[in-house]
Structure formats: C-alpha cells, structure tokens
C-alpha positions as a printed NumPy array, in Angstrom:
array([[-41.078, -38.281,  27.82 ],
       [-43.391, -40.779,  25.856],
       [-46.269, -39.276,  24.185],
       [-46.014, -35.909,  26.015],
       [-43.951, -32.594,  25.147],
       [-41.971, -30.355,  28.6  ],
       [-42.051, -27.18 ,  28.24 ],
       [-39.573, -25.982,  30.346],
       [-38.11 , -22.208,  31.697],
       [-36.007, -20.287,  34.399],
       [-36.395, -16.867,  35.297],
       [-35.078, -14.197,  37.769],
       [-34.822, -10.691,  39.142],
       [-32.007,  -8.848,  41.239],
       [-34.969,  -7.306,  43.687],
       [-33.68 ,  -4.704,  45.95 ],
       [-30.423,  -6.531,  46.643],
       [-26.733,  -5.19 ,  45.241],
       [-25.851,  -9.113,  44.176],
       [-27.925, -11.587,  42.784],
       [-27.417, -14.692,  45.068],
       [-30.209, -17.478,  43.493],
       [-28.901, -19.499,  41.038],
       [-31.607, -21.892,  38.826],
       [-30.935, -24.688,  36.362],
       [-32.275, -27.189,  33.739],
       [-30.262, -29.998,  33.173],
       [-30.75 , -33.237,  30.874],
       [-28.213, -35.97 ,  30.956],
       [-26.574, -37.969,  28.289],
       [-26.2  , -40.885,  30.54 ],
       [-30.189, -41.127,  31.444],
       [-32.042, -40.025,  28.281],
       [-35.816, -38.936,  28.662],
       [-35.142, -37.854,  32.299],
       [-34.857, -33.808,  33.247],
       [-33.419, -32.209,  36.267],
       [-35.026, -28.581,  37.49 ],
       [-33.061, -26.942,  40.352],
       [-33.434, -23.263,  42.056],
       [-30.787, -22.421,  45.138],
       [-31.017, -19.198,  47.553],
       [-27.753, -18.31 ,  48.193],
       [-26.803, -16.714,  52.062],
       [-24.362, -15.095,  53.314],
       [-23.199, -11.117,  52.827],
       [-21.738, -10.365,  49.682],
       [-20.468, -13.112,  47.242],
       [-20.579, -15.526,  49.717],
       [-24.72 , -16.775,  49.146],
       [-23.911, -16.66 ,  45.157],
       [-20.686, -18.65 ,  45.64 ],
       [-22.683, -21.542,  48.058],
       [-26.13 , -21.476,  45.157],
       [-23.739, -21.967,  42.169],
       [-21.774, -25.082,  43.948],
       [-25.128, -26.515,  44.88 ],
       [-25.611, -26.152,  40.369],
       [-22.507, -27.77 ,  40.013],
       [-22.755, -30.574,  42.565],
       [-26.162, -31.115,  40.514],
       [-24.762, -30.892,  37.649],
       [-21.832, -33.182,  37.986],
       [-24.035, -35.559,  39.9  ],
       [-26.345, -35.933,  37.659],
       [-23.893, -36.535,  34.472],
       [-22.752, -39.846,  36.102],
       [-26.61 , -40.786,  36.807],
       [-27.168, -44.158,  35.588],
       [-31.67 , -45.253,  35.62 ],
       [-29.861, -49.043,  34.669],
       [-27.862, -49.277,  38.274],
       [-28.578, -45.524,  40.746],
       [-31.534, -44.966,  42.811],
       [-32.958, -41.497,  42.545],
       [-34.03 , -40.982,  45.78 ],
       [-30.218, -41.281,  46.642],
       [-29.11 , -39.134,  44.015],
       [-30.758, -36.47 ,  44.936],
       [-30.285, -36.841,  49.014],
       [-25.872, -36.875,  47.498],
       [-26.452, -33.988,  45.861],
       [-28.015, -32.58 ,  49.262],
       [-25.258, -33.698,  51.299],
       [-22.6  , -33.191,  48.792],
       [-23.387, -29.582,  48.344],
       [-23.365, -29.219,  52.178],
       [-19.757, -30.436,  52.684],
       [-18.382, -28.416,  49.968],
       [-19.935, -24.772,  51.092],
       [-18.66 , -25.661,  54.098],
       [-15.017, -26.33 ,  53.01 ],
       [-15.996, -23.036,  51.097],
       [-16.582, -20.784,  54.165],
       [-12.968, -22.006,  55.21 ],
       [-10.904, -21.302,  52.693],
       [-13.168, -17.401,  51.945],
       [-13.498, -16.565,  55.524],
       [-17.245, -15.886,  54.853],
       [-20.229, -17.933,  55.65 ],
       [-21.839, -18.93 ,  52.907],
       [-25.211, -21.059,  52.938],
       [-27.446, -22.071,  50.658],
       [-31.319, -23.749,  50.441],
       [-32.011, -26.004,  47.719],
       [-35.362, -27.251,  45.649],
       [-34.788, -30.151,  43.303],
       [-37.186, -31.889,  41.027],
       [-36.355, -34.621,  38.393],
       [-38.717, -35.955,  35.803],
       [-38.229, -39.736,  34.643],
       [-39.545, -41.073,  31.168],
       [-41.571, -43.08 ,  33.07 ],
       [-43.953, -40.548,  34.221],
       [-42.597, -40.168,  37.843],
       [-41.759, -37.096,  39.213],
       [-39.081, -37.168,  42.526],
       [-38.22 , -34.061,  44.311],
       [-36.084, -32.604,  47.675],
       [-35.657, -29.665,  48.856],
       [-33.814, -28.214,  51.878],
       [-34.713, -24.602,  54.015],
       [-37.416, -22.88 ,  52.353],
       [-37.222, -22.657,  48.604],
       [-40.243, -24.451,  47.671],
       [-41.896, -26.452,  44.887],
       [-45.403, -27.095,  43.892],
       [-47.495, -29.368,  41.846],
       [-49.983, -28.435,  39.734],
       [-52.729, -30.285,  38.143],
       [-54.318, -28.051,  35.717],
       [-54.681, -25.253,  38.025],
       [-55.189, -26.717,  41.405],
       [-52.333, -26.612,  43.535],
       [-51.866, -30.447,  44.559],
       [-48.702, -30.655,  46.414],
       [-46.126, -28.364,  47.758],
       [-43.112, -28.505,  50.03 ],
       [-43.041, -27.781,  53.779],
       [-40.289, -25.072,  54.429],
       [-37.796, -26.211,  57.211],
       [-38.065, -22.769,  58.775],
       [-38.306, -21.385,  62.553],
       [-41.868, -19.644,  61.793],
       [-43.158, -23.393,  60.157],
       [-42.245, -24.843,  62.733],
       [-44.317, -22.745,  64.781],
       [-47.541, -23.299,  62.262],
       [-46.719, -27.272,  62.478],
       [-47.63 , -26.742,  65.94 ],
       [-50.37 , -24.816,  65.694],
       [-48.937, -21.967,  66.994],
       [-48.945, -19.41 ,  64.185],
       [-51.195, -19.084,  61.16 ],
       [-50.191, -19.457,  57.838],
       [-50.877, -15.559,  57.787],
       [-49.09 , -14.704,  60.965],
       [-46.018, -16.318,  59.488],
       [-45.569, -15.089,  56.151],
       [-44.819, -11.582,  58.205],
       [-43.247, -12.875,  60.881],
       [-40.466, -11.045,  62.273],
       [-38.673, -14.61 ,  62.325],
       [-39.554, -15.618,  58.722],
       [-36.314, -15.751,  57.083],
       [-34.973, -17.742,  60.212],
       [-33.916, -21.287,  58.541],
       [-33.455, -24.326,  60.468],
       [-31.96 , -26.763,  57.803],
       [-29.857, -25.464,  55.148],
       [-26.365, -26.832,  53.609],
       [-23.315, -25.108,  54.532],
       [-23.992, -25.281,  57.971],
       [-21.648, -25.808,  60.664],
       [-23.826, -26.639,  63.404],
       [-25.875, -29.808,  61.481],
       [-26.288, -31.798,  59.108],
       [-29.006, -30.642,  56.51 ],
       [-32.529, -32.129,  56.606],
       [-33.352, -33.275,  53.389],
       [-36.652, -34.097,  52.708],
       [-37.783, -36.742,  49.407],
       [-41.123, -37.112,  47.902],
       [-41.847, -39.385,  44.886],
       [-45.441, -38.66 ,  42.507],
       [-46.287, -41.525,  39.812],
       [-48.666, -41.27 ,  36.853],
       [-47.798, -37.473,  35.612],
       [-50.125, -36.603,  33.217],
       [-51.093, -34.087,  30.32 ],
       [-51.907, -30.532,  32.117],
       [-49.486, -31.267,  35.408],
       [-47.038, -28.734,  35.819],
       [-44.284, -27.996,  38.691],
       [-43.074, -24.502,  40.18 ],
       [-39.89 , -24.254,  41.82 ],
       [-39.289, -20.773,  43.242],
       [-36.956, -18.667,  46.244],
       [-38.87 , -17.062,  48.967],
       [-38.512, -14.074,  46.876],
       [-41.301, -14.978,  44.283],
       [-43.735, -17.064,  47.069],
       [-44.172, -14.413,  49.781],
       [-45.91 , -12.072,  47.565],
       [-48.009, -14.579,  45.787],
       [-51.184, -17.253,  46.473],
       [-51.16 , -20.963,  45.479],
       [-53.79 , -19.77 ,  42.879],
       [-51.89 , -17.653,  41.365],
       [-49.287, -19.225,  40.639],
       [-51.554, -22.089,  39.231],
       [-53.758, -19.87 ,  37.006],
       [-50.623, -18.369,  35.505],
       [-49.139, -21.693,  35.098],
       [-52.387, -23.643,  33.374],
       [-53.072, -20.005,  31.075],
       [-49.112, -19.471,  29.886],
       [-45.9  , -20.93 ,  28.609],
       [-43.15 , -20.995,  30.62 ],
       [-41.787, -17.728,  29.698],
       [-44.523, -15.814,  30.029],
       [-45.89 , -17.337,  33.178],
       [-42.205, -16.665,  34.476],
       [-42.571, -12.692,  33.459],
       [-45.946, -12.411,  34.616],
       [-45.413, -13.837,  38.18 ],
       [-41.995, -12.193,  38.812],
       [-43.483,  -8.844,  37.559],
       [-46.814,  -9.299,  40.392],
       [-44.096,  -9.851,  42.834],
       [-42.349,  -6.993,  42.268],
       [-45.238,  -4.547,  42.46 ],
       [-46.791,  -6.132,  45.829],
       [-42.745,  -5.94 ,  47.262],
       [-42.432,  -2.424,  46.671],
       [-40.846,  -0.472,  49.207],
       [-39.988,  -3.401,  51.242],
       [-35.944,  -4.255,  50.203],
       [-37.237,  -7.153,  48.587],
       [-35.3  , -10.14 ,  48.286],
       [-33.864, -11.96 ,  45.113],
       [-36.418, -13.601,  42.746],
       [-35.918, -16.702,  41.125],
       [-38.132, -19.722,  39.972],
       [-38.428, -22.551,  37.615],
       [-41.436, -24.039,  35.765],
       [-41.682, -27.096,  34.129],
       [-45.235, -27.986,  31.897],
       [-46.477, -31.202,  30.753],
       [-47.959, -30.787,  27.326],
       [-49.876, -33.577,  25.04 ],
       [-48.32 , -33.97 ,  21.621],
       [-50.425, -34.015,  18.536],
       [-51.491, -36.854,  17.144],
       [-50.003, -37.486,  14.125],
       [-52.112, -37.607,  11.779],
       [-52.511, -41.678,   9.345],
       [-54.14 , -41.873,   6.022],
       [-54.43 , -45.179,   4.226],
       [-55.547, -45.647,   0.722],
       [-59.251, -46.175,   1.727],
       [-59.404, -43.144,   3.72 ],
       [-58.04 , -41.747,   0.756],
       [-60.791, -42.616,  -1.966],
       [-63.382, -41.812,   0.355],
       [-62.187, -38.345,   0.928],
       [-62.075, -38.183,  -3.189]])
C-alpha cells in the first residue's frame, strides 16, 4: 500500500472445546498486487463437521481470490461469491458426511488505493479502528440482535442471553440463502486498524479494549494480550473457540535525501 506499511497477524485458542472449529487467514494475491485479504470463519456443527464448513469457507477465499482481477472484477461481488460459494459447497458437504456443518464468515480486503471493503455473515464480527476509537463495526445477524434492532433487548441483556448463539444467517444452511452484508470505507489512513474476531474473543471484551490494545501493540502481541483477557473473564463457563485477526496501518519512514549543499553545510 503506497506510502504506508500493514502489519498484519492471526491468532487463536482451543477454549474449552475438544476441536478447534475457527479457521483465520491472510491472503495476498499474485493477480492483484498491493491488495490483502483478512478472513476469520466459526465453524458449527458437532465434531469435525464446524472445522470442515470454516476451512472450505478459507479455500473458497482463497481460490476466489487467486483469480481476482482490480483491471476487470468488482469487489463487492467477489466477496458476496465467496459468501454464496462457500454456502453451496458446506451444503453439498453435509450430504455427502451426514453431519451438518455451518459456518459464519467475516471478510475484509484492503486495496492499494486506500479502500477498505468488508462482509460478513452470522455473528463473527469486524471493527474499525481509528487510533483507538472504535469507528465501525458489524451488526451480527443473530436472533438476540434482532431483538436489540427492535428495541427490545439491551446490548447488555443480549450478550447473556439464553438465545445468544441462535444465528439467523449463516452458509451451509438448508433452510435459506445466507444474508450477506457489504460495506465499503475510503481514505484509510496512518493509525486505522481492523479486528476481525469469533464470538469467542468479543463476548468477553469492550470496544475499548480491543482499541487500546490495538493502537498500544503489534499484531502479535495485541493478539496474545486480548485472547489471554478472554480467557480469564470465560473461566468456568465452557468457553467457546477463540480466534481473531488484526490488520494495522503503519506510516513508513521517510527516507531520508541529502544533496551536496546540505552536505557542506553540515561540514
């Protein structure tokens, strides 16, 4: 990205859970240099089954993303594909496994020229930082947001909700087509920096955190730092899997010019 460094990392914990189900990725792309893909899946369904429906949602990515052209494809609809293309295969998946596997899906890609597109479906989330203000995040397409949309729950009341893990979009369904939701951000600057996380990491933590240990740390230490608050305020409670991905916005140096003037001055 012109005149500004990523600093990129994934991270993840098992939580209480025999099988580690998430799956995260950072991708680049020979075919659309400059440009960087971040993606975090929750995988559902018993034992194998969630893992096997979060890694094809990586690999749809992936193999999406490879044939990404900035010259002729529209990244709005490359990301919706990968959505929808995910969706079809789990689904072909719970056929020929006789489980039911499901997954939820975050997605941000960067562009070279300082946009930022995301989509996400059920309730792995992303936010936007700037500095450490939380400026954006996404709405989870869950039963208990449903019922805060409405004013009928607070944000409080939800996040221990009986109902809280109760998804109403997610691929791999057999009842409806996902609900995948785009946003697009323009002018990305020094300092901005993007979270994508499973419900594992974001129940247990505040917008502010997150942002203070994204603005203070790199990557991998915010990554260590956030995973290891989560798992102390989850104790006891058969937490879920953990997983997230941050991605920083950093200002090069400025290389430094001497010409012979400057030169017999400083002599």
């Amino acid at each position: 990205m012109s005149q500004y460094k990523i600093e990129a990392g994934t991270g993840q914990h098992i939580g209480d859970r025999q099988e580690q189900q998430d799956r995260a990725a950072l991708l680049t792309s020979a075919r659309a240099p400059g440009y960087l893909m971040a993606i975090v899946a929750d995988g559902m369904g018993g034992m194998s089954g969630g893992a096997l429906a979060a890694e094809q949602v990586i690999r749809t990515a992936k193999q999406a993303f490879d044939l990404f052209s900035p010259q002729t494809d529209d990244i709005a609809t490359l990301l919706r594909d990968i959505a929808h293309e995910a969706h079809t295969v789990i689904k072909l998946t719970a056929i020929s496994s006789e489980k039911k596997p499901h997954s939820t899906m975050v997605v941000l890609l960067l562009t070279p020229g300082r946009s930022a597109y995301w989509a996400h479906v059920g309730d792995s989330r992303l936010y936007r930082f700037k500095g450490p203000n939380c400026a954006d995040r996404t709405i989870d397409h869950s039963y208990v947001e449903k019922l805060v949309q409405e004013g009928r729950l607070s944000r409080d009341e939800a996040k221990e909700h009986r109902l809280s893990n109760v998804l109403v979009s997610a691929l791999g369904s057999h009842e409806q087509e996902p609900e995948v939701a785009v946003r697009r951000y323009d002018g990305l600057a020094d300092g901005d920096a993007f979270l994508l996380c499973t419900d594992g990491l974001w129940h247990y933590l505040e917008d502010a955190e997150f942002g203070a240990a994204l603005a203070m740390n790199t990557p991998r230490q915010a990554s260590e730092m956030l995973i290891t608050k989560a798992r102390e305020r989850a104790a006891g409670t058969a937490a879920d899997n953990c997983t997230l991905a941050i991605v920083k916005l950093v200002a090069t140096e400025t290389e430094k010019t001497y010409n012979v003037g400057r030169m017999r001055r400083a002599i």
